[in-house]
Coordinates of C-alpha atoms in Angstrom, one line a residue:
M1066 CA 133.1 124.1 31.6
Q1067 CA 135.6 126.5 32.9
L1068 CA 137.6 126.5 36.3
G1069 CA 140.2 128.5 38.8
L1070 CA 142.2 126.6 40.2
V1071 CA 144.7 128.0 43.1
G1072 CA 148.0 125.6 44.4
L1073 CA 149.4 124.2 41.6
G1074 CA 152.1 122.3 43.2
K1075 CA 152.2 118.1 42.1
M1076 CA 148.7 117.4 43.0
G1077 CA 147.2 120.8 41.7
F1078 CA 149.8 120.8 38.7
N1079 CA 148.7 117.6 37.1
M1080 CA 144.6 117.9 37.8
R1081 CA 145.0 120.5 36.0
E1082 CA 146.4 118.7 33.4
R1083 CA 144.6 115.7 33.4
L1084 CA 141.2 118.6 33.5
R1085 CA 142.4 119.5 29.7
A1086 CA 143.2 116.2 28.7
H1087 CA 139.2 115.8 29.3
G1088 CA 138.3 119.0 27.7
H1089 CA 138.2 121.8 30.2
E1090 CA 139.3 125.6 30.1
V1091 CA 141.7 125.4 33.1
I1092 CA 142.9 129.0 34.4
G1093 CA 145.5 128.3 37.7
Y1094 CA 147.1 130.3 40.0
D1095 CA 150.4 129.9 41.7
P1096 CA 152.8 131.7 43.6
R1097 CA 156.2 130.5 41.1
P1098 CA 155.9 131.7 37.8
E1099 CA 156.7 129.2 35.7
V1100 CA 154.0 127.8 36.2
T1101 CA 151.1 129.9 37.0
D1102 CA 148.8 131.5 34.6
T1103 CA 147.8 134.1 36.0
P1104 CA 149.8 136.7 38.7
S1105 CA 147.3 137.0 41.5
L1106 CA 143.6 135.7 43.2
R1107 CA 142.8 139.1 42.3
D1108 CA 143.7 138.4 38.4
L1109 CA 142.6 135.3 38.6
A1110 CA 138.8 136.0 39.4
G1111 CA 138.6 138.6 36.6
A1112 CA 140.4 136.2 34.5
L1113 CA 136.9 133.7 34.9
S1114 CA 133.4 134.2 33.5
A1115 CA 130.7 134.6 36.3
P1116 CA 129.5 132.7 37.7
R1117 CA 133.1 131.2 38.1
V1118 CA 134.1 127.9 40.1
V1119 CA 137.0 128.0 42.1
W1120 CA 138.8 125.4 43.2
V1121 CA 141.7 125.3 46.1
M1122 CA 144.6 122.6 46.1
V1123 CA 146.9 124.2 48.3
P1124 CA 148.7 122.8 52.3
A1125 CA 146.1 122.7 55.0
G1126 CA 146.1 125.2 57.8
D1127 CA 146.5 128.2 58.0
I1128 CA 147.3 128.7 53.7
T1129 CA 144.0 127.4 53.0
R1130 CA 142.4 129.7 55.6
E1131 CA 143.9 132.3 54.4
T1132 CA 143.4 131.8 50.3
I1133 CA 139.8 131.2 51.4
V1134 CA 139.7 134.6 53.0
A1135 CA 140.9 136.0 49.3
L1136 CA 139.0 134.0 47.7
G1137 CA 135.7 135.9 49.5
D1138 CA 137.1 139.2 48.9
A1139 CA 137.7 138.3 44.9
L1140 CA 134.6 136.8 44.6
E1141 CA 131.2 137.6 43.8
E1142 CA 128.1 135.9 45.3
G1143 CA 127.1 133.3 43.0
D1144 CA 130.5 132.0 43.0
L1145 CA 131.4 128.4 44.3
V1146 CA 134.5 127.7 45.9
I1147 CA 135.7 124.2 45.8
D1148 CA 138.5 123.2 48.8
G1149 CA 140.1 119.8 47.5
G1150 CA 143.5 120.0 49.8
N1151 CA 143.1 118.2 52.9
S1152 CA 141.6 120.9 55.5
R1153 CA 140.6 119.0 58.9
F1154 CA 136.8 118.9 58.5
T1155 CA 136.2 121.5 61.3
D1156 CA 137.2 123.9 58.8
D1157 CA 135.1 123.1 56.2
K1158 CA 131.9 124.7 58.6
P1159 CA 133.5 128.1 59.0
N1160 CA 135.2 128.6 55.3
A1161 CA 131.5 127.8 54.3
D1162 CA 130.2 129.9 56.8
L1163 CA 132.8 133.4 56.0
L1164 CA 132.0 132.2 52.1
A1165 CA 128.1 132.5 52.5
E1166 CA 128.2 136.0 53.8
K1167 CA 129.0 136.9 50.8
G1168 CA 127.1 134.5 48.5
I1169 CA 129.6 132.5 47.5
G1170 CA 129.2 128.6 47.9
Y1171 CA 131.2 126.1 49.3
I1172 CA 132.0 121.8 48.3
D1173 CA 134.9 120.5 50.5
A1174 CA 136.2 117.9 49.0
G1175 CA 138.5 114.4 50.1
V1176 CA 140.7 114.1 46.8
S1177 CA 143.1 110.9 46.4
G1178 CA 145.1 109.2 44.0
G1179 CA 148.5 111.1 44.4
V1180 CA 151.2 111.4 41.3
W1181 CA 149.7 108.5 39.5
G1182 CA 145.9 110.6 39.6
L1183 CA 147.2 111.9 36.3
E1184 CA 147.0 109.2 34.5
N1185 CA 145.3 106.6 36.9
G1186 CA 142.0 109.1 38.1
Y1187 CA 141.1 110.3 41.6
G1188 CA 139.4 109.1 43.9
L1189 CA 136.7 111.8 45.2
M1190 CA 134.7 112.1 48.8
V1191 CA 133.1 115.3 48.6
G1192 CA 130.6 117.2 51.0
G1193 CA 128.3 120.3 50.7
S1194 CA 124.6 121.3 49.2
E1195 CA 123.2 118.9 46.8
A1196 CA 122.9 122.1 44.4
D1197 CA 126.6 122.5 44.3
V1198 CA 127.4 119.6 44.1
E1199 CA 125.6 119.0 40.7
R1200 CA 127.2 121.5 39.4
A1201 CA 130.2 120.1 39.9
L1202 CA 130.1 117.4 38.7
P1203 CA 131.8 118.1 35.2
I1204 CA 134.9 118.8 37.2
F1205 CA 134.3 115.6 39.7
D1206 CA 133.9 113.1 36.9
A1207 CA 136.7 114.5 34.3
L1208 CA 139.4 113.9 38.4
R1209 CA 137.7 110.5 38.6
P1210 CA 139.1 107.4 37.7
E1211 CA 137.3 106.1 34.3
G1212 CA 133.8 104.0 34.8
D1213 CA 130.8 103.6 37.1
R1214 CA 130.9 107.0 38.5
A1215 CA 130.3 105.6 41.8
D1216 CA 133.5 103.2 41.8
G1217 CA 135.2 106.5 42.1
F1218 CA 133.2 109.6 43.6
V1219 CA 130.9 109.8 46.1
H1220 CA 128.5 113.1 47.5
A1221 CA 129.5 111.9 50.9
G1222 CA 127.2 114.4 52.8
P1223 CA 126.8 118.0 53.3
V1224 CA 129.6 120.2 53.8
G1225 CA 132.6 118.6 55.5
A1226 CA 131.2 115.2 54.9
G1227 CA 134.0 115.1 51.8
H1228 CA 136.9 115.7 54.7
Y1229 CA 136.1 113.6 56.8
S1230 CA 135.3 110.5 54.9
K1231 CA 139.1 111.6 53.2
M1232 CA 140.7 111.6 57.1
V1233 CA 139.1 108.3 58.2
H1234 CA 140.9 107.0 54.6
N1235 CA 144.4 108.2 55.7
G1236 CA 144.1 107.3 58.6
I1237 CA 142.7 103.3 57.3
E1238 CA 146.1 104.1 54.8
Y1239 CA 148.6 104.2 57.7
G1240 CA 147.4 101.4 58.6
L1241 CA 147.9 99.7 55.6
M1242 CA 151.3 100.8 55.1
Q1243 CA 152.6 99.7 58.7
A1244 CA 150.8 96.0 58.4
Y1245 CA 153.0 96.0 54.6
A1246 CA 155.9 97.7 56.6
E1247 CA 156.6 94.9 59.5
G1248 CA 155.6 91.5 57.0
Y1249 CA 158.5 93.0 54.3
E1250 CA 160.8 92.9 57.5
L1251 CA 159.4 89.9 59.5
L1252 CA 160.8 88.6 55.7
E1253 CA 163.9 89.8 55.5
A1254 CA 164.7 89.3 59.3
E1255 CA 164.4 85.1 57.7
D1256 CA 167.7 83.8 56.5
L1257 CA 165.6 80.8 54.7
V1258 CA 164.1 83.4 52.6
H1259 CA 166.0 83.8 49.8
D1260 CA 163.8 86.9 48.1
V1261 CA 161.9 88.8 49.9
H1262 CA 161.6 91.1 46.8
G1263 CA 159.9 88.1 44.9
V1264 CA 157.7 86.9 47.6
L1265 CA 155.8 90.6 48.0
R1266 CA 155.8 90.4 44.0
A1267 CA 154.5 86.9 44.1
W1268 CA 150.7 88.4 46.7
S1269 CA 150.2 91.2 44.6
Q1270 CA 148.4 88.7 42.5
G1271 CA 145.9 86.2 43.0
T1272 CA 145.7 87.1 47.3
V1273 CA 143.7 88.6 49.4
V1274 CA 146.8 91.1 50.3
R1275 CA 147.1 92.4 46.8
S1276 CA 146.5 95.9 46.3
W1277 CA 147.4 99.1 45.1
L1278 CA 149.9 100.0 48.1
L1279 CA 151.3 96.6 48.2
D1280 CA 153.1 96.8 44.0
L1281 CA 153.8 100.5 45.3
L1282 CA 155.9 98.2 47.9
V1283 CA 157.4 95.6 45.3
Q1284 CA 158.2 99.0 42.3
A1285 CA 160.1 100.8 45.4
L1286 CA 162.6 98.0 46.7
A1287 CA 162.6 97.4 43.1
Q1288 CA 164.2 101.0 42.7
D1289 CA 166.0 100.2 46.1
P1290 CA 166.8 97.2 47.3
E1291 CA 166.6 96.9 50.8
F1292 CA 166.2 100.6 50.8
R1293 CA 169.6 101.4 51.1
E1294 CA 168.6 104.7 50.0
I1295 CA 166.5 105.9 52.1
S1296 CA 166.1 105.9 56.2
G1297 CA 163.2 105.3 58.2
Y1298 CA 162.0 109.2 59.6
T1299 CA 158.3 109.1 58.5
E1300 CA 156.3 112.6 59.1
D1301 CA 152.3 112.2 59.5
S1302 CA 150.7 115.2 57.8
G1303 CA 148.2 115.5 60.4
E1304 CA 145.1 112.7 59.3
G1305 CA 146.4 110.4 61.0
R1306 CA 146.0 111.9 64.2
W1307 CA 143.3 113.4 63.2
T1308 CA 142.0 110.2 62.5
V1309 CA 142.9 108.7 66.6
E1310 CA 141.1 112.4 68.3
E1311 CA 137.7 111.1 66.4
A1312 CA 138.2 107.9 67.5
I1313 CA 138.2 108.9 70.9
R1314 CA 135.3 111.5 71.1
H1315 CA 133.7 108.8 69.6
A1316 CA 135.0 106.0 71.7
V1317 CA 135.5 103.7 68.5
P1318 CA 138.2 101.4 68.8
A1319 CA 140.8 101.9 66.5
P1320 CA 144.1 99.9 67.5
V1321 CA 145.8 99.4 64.5
I1322 CA 145.7 103.1 63.4
S1323 CA 146.8 104.7 66.1
A1324 CA 149.5 101.9 66.8
A1325 CA 150.6 102.9 63.2
L1326 CA 150.5 106.8 64.3
F1327 CA 153.3 106.3 66.8
A1328 CA 155.1 104.0 64.6
R1329 CA 155.5 106.7 62.6
F1330 CA 156.4 108.9 66.5
A1331 CA 159.2 106.2 66.8
S1332 CA 160.2 106.3 63.7
R1333 CA 162.0 109.6 64.4
Q1334 CA 163.6 109.3 67.3
D1335 CA 167.2 108.5 66.8
D1336 CA 167.5 107.5 70.1
S1337 CA 164.6 107.2 72.0
P1338 CA 163.9 108.5 75.6
A1339 CA 161.0 106.0 77.1
M1340 CA 163.3 102.7 75.7
K1341 CA 166.3 104.6 76.9
A1342 CA 163.8 104.3 81.3
V1343 CA 163.0 100.6 80.0
S1344 CA 166.3 100.0 79.8
A1345 CA 167.5 101.6 83.5
L1346 CA 164.3 100.1 84.9
R1347 CA 165.6 96.5 84.2
N1348 CA 169.2 97.2 84.9
Q1349 CA 167.8 98.4 88.5
F1350 CA 165.0 95.2 89.4
G1351 CA 166.6 92.6 87.2
G1352 CA 170.0 93.3 87.2
H1353 CA 169.7 92.8 83.5
A1354 CA 172.9 94.4 81.4
V1355 CA 172.8 97.7 80.1
K1356 CA 175.0 98.9 77.4
R1357 CA 176.0 102.6 78.2
A1358 CA 175.8 105.3 75.5
T1359 CA 179.0 105.7 74.7
T1360 CA 180.5 103.1 74.8
E1361 CA 179.7 99.1 74.4
E1362 CA 180.6 98.1 78.5
T1363 CA 177.8 97.6 80.5
L1364 CA 176.6 98.6 83.2
R1365 CA 176.6 96.4 86.7
A1366 CA 173.4 95.6 88.7
P1367 CA 173.0 97.3 91.5
D1368 CA 173.4 96.2 94.9
P1369 CA 170.0 96.2 96.3
K1370 CA 172.0 96.6 100.0
K1371 CA 173.4 99.8 99.1

């Protein structure tokens, strides 16, 4: 099958390689000349045979929306666009409606697998019409892991269902990573445990907490014991926030995912204003010692008579 692929970053580049290895013809476009197969989106459309299928793999937000608009101008009735980035699900219907005005189909595809997808395949969650999804199945089958289709692919529902599913997936990922990270720190804090890396590695087989994420933590520690070469500053790409917002909208308790998101916020603070306030309050009401910001000097308890 022939596919146009817009966006050849870490994910898109590897997806192009996997699809080609499975016998598909992939023509890619990226602004970087060293990786692109064609100089522009319009040239990409011209290089594809109608009816065309174009997969968009660019950052969520304005870049995706602008790309969808540009493809709406470059493509023709009967073509199909797949947004495989981490777009917010609320963007999908507007994108689909815009393309539908020109007779162009739309699928939203949540894609999981990261840089390992080239070798292992990608978990795919898609939203769209039955006809559009059926049309793109050869591409989905090449990208998903080997084996039973249902173990790595789902047609989750209509437009928006794919990205909604991927959003929740990533929210769960936040919670799992935070739990492993807290367990690692607790092991490191205990003098009785002499081989933290060995403990985590022992957990990776035969235990109920074994997982690919745990395997990756074991691998990361092997590469950088005690994480001396990395800071704790942790970004969030949006899906965790959106998951928490959806939990609030549906009144679904999500304390673990919420806490994991807030832990990432805390990681970016060199000196927390909130904890400064807590420290000041302890000094005010209880006379507890408080360290000054620039010295080891402690403040005395306030005199309640003054």
